[in-house]
Every structure is written in C-alpha cells, then in structure tokens.
PDB file of C-alpha atoms in Angstrom:
ATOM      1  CA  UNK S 989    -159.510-125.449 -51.611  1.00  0.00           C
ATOM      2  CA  UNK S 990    -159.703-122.950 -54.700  1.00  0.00           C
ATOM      3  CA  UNK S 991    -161.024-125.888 -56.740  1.00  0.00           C
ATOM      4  CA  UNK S 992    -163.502-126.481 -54.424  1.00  0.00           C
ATOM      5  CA  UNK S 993    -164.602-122.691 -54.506  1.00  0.00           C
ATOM      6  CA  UNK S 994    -164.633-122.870 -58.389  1.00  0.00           C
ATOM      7  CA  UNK S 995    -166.778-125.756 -58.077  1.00  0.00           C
ATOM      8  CA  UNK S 996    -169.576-123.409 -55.888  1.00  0.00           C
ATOM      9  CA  UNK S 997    -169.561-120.749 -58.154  1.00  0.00           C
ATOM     10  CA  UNK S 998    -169.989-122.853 -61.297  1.00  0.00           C
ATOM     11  CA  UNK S 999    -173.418-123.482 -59.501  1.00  0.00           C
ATOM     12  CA  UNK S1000    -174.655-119.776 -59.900  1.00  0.00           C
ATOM     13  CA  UNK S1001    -175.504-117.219 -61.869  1.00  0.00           C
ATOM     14  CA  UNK S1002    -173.053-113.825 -62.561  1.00  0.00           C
ATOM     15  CA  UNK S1003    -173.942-110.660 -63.789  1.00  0.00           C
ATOM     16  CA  UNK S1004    -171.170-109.833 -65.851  1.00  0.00           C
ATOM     17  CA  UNK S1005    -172.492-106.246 -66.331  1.00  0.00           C
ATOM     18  CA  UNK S1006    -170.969-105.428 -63.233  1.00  0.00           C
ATOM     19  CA  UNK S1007    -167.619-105.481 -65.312  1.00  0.00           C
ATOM     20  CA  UNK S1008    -167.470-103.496 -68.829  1.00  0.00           C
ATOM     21  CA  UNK S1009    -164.393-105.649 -69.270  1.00  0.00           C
ATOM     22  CA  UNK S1010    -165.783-108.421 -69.582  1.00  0.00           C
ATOM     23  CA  UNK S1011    -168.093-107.844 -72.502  1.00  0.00           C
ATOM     24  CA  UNK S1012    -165.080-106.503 -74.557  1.00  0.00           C
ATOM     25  CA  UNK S1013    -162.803-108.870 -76.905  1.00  0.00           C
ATOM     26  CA  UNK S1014    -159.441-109.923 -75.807  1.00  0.00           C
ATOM     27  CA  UNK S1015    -159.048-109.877 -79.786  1.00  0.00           C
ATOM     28  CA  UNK S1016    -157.243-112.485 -80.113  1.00  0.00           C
ATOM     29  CA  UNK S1017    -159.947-114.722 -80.401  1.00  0.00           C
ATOM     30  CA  UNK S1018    -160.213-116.148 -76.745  1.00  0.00           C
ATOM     31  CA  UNK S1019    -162.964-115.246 -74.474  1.00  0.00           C
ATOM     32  CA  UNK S1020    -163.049-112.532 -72.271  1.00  0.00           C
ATOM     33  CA  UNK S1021    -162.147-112.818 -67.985  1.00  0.00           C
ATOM     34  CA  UNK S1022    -164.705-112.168 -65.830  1.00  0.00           C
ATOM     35  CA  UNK S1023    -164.116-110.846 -62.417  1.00  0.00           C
ATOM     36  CA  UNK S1024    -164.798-114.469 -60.653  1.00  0.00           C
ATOM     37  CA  UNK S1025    -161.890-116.107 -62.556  1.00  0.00           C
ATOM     38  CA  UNK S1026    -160.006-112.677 -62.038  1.00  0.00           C
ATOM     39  CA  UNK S1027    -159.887-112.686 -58.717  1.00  0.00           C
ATOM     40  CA  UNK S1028    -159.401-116.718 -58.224  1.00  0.00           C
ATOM     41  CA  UNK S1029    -156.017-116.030 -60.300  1.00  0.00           C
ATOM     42  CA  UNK S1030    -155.269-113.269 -58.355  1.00  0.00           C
ATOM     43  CA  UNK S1031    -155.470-114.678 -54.836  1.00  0.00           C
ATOM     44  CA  UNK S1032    -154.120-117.880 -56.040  1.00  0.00           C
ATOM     45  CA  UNK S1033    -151.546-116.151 -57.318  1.00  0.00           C
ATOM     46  CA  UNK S1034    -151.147-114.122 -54.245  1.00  0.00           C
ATOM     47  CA  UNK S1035    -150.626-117.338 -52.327  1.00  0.00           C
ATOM     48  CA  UNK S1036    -147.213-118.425 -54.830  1.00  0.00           C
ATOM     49  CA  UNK S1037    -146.065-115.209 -54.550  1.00  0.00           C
ATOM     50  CA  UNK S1038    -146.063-115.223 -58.206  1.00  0.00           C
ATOM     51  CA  UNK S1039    -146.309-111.406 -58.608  1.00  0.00           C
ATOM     52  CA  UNK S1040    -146.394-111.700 -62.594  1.00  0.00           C
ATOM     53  CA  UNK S1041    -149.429-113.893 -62.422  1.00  0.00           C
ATOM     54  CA  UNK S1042    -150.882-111.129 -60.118  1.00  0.00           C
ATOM     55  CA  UNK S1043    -150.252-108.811 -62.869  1.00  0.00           C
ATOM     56  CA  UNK S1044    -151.996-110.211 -65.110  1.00  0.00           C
ATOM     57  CA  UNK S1045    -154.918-111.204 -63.290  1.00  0.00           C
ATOM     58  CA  UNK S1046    -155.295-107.478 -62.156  1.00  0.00           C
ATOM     59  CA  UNK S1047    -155.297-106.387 -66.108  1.00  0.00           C
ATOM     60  CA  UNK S1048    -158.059-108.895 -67.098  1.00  0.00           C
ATOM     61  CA  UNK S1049    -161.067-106.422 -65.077  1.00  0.00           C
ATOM     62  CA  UNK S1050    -161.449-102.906 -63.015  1.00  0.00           C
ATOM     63  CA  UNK S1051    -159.683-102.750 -60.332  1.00  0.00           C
ATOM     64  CA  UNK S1052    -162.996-102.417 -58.494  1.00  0.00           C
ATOM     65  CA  UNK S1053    -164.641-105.727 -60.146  1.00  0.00           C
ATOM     66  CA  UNK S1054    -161.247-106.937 -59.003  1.00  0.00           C
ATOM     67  CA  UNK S1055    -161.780-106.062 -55.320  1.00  0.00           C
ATOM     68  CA  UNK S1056    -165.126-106.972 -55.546  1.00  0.00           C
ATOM     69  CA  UNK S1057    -163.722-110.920 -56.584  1.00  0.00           C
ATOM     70  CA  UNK S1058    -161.311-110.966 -53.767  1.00  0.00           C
ATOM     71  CA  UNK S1059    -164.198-110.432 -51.449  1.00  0.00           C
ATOM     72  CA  UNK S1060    -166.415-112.738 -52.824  1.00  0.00           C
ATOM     73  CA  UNK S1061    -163.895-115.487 -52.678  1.00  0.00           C
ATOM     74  CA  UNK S1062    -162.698-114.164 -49.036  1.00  0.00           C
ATOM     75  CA  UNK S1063    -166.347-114.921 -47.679  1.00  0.00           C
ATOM     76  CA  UNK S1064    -167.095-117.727 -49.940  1.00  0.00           C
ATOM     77  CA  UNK S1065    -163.656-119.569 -48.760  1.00  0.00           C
ATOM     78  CA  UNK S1066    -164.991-118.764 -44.593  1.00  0.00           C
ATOM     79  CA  UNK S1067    -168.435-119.887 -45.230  1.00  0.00           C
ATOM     80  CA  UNK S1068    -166.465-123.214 -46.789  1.00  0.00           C
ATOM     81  CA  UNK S1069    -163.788-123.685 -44.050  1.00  0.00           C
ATOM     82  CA  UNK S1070    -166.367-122.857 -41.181  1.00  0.00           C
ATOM     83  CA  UNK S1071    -168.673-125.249 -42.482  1.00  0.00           C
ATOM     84  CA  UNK S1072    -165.912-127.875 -42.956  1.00  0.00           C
ATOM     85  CA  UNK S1073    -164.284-127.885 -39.407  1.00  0.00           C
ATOM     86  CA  UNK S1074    -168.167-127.504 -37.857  1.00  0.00           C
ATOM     87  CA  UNK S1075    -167.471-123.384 -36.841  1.00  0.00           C
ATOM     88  CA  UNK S1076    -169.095-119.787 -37.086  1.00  0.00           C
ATOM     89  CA  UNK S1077    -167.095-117.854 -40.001  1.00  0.00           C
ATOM     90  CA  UNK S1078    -166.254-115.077 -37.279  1.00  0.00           C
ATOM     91  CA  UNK S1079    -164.209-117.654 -35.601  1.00  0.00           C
ATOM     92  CA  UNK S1080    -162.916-118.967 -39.127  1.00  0.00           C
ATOM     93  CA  UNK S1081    -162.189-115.299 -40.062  1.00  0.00           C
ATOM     94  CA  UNK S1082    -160.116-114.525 -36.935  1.00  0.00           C
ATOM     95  CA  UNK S1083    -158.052-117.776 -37.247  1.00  0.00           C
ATOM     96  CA  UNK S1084    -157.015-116.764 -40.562  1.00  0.00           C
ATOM     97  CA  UNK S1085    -155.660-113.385 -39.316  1.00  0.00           C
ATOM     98  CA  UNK S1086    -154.220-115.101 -36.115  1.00  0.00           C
ATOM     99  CA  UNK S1087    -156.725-112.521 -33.742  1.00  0.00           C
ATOM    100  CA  UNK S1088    -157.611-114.045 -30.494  1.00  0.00           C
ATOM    101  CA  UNK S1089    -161.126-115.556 -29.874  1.00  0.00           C
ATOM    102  CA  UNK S1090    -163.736-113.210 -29.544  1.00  0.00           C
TER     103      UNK S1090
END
C-alpha cells in the first residue's frame, strides 16, 4: 500500500521550504530527506516495529515537518483505501481505529 502512496505523491509538487532541513547537506554527499520520504520511513517503520528505523527517520526533518508527513500519508492512505473498497474515508477512518459505525 505504501508503494502505492509513493506512487501518488511522485505525481505532485512539494514545497520543501516548509522544512529548513531539507535544503541543508547531509555532507556526505547524498541528498537531503524531505519530510514526504520522512514520514513514509517513519510509519513504515512504525508498522515493523523497527524502532531504530523510526529513529532515524525522525532525525532526517523537524519534528513538526515530521508530523506534518504522518498526516499527509494518514489522509492520503483513507482517501486510497476508501476509494479502493467503494467507501466514505469517515467510514475508512473508523475501521482503522476499530470505532463503531457512525
């Protein structure tokens, strides 16, 4: 499913601004995180449990740019699953958090 989300946001545009972060070096040559990628790594991780990978992800941008990239990809992965099984995201949303129907 994270693949798939990757694949939406390589479709748009990101103002990478939003992140100071990510218009410094890593200087070590490779390029610099933005908060997108950040926060994939991060929730992906989240899902292994791998709390190292976490770690990292979380030192790559702000922890606010951070937040902000776990709720892009938490309403970017219910507009995704509501449109795959033919539902409204609120009804997507609560199934994820096992709340009763609205």
């Amino acid at each position: 499913m994270l693949g798939r989300i990757r694949s939406l946001w390589r479709g748009t545009e990101h103002d990478e601004d939003t992140d100071e972060r990510a218009e410094a070096s890593t200087g070590d040559g490779k390029r610099p995180h933005n908060l997108f990628e950040a926060a994939a790594v991060y929730v992906a991780a989240c899902a292994d449990d791998d709390q190292e990978r976490m770690d990292e992800a979380s030192g790559w941008v702000s922890p606010e740019a951070l937040s902000f990239g776990v709720q892009e990809l938490a309403c970017r992965a219910v507009i995704a699953l509501a449109r795959e099984h033919d539902e409204s995201p609120p009804a997507v949303a609560r199934k994820l958090l096992g709340l009763p129907s609205a």
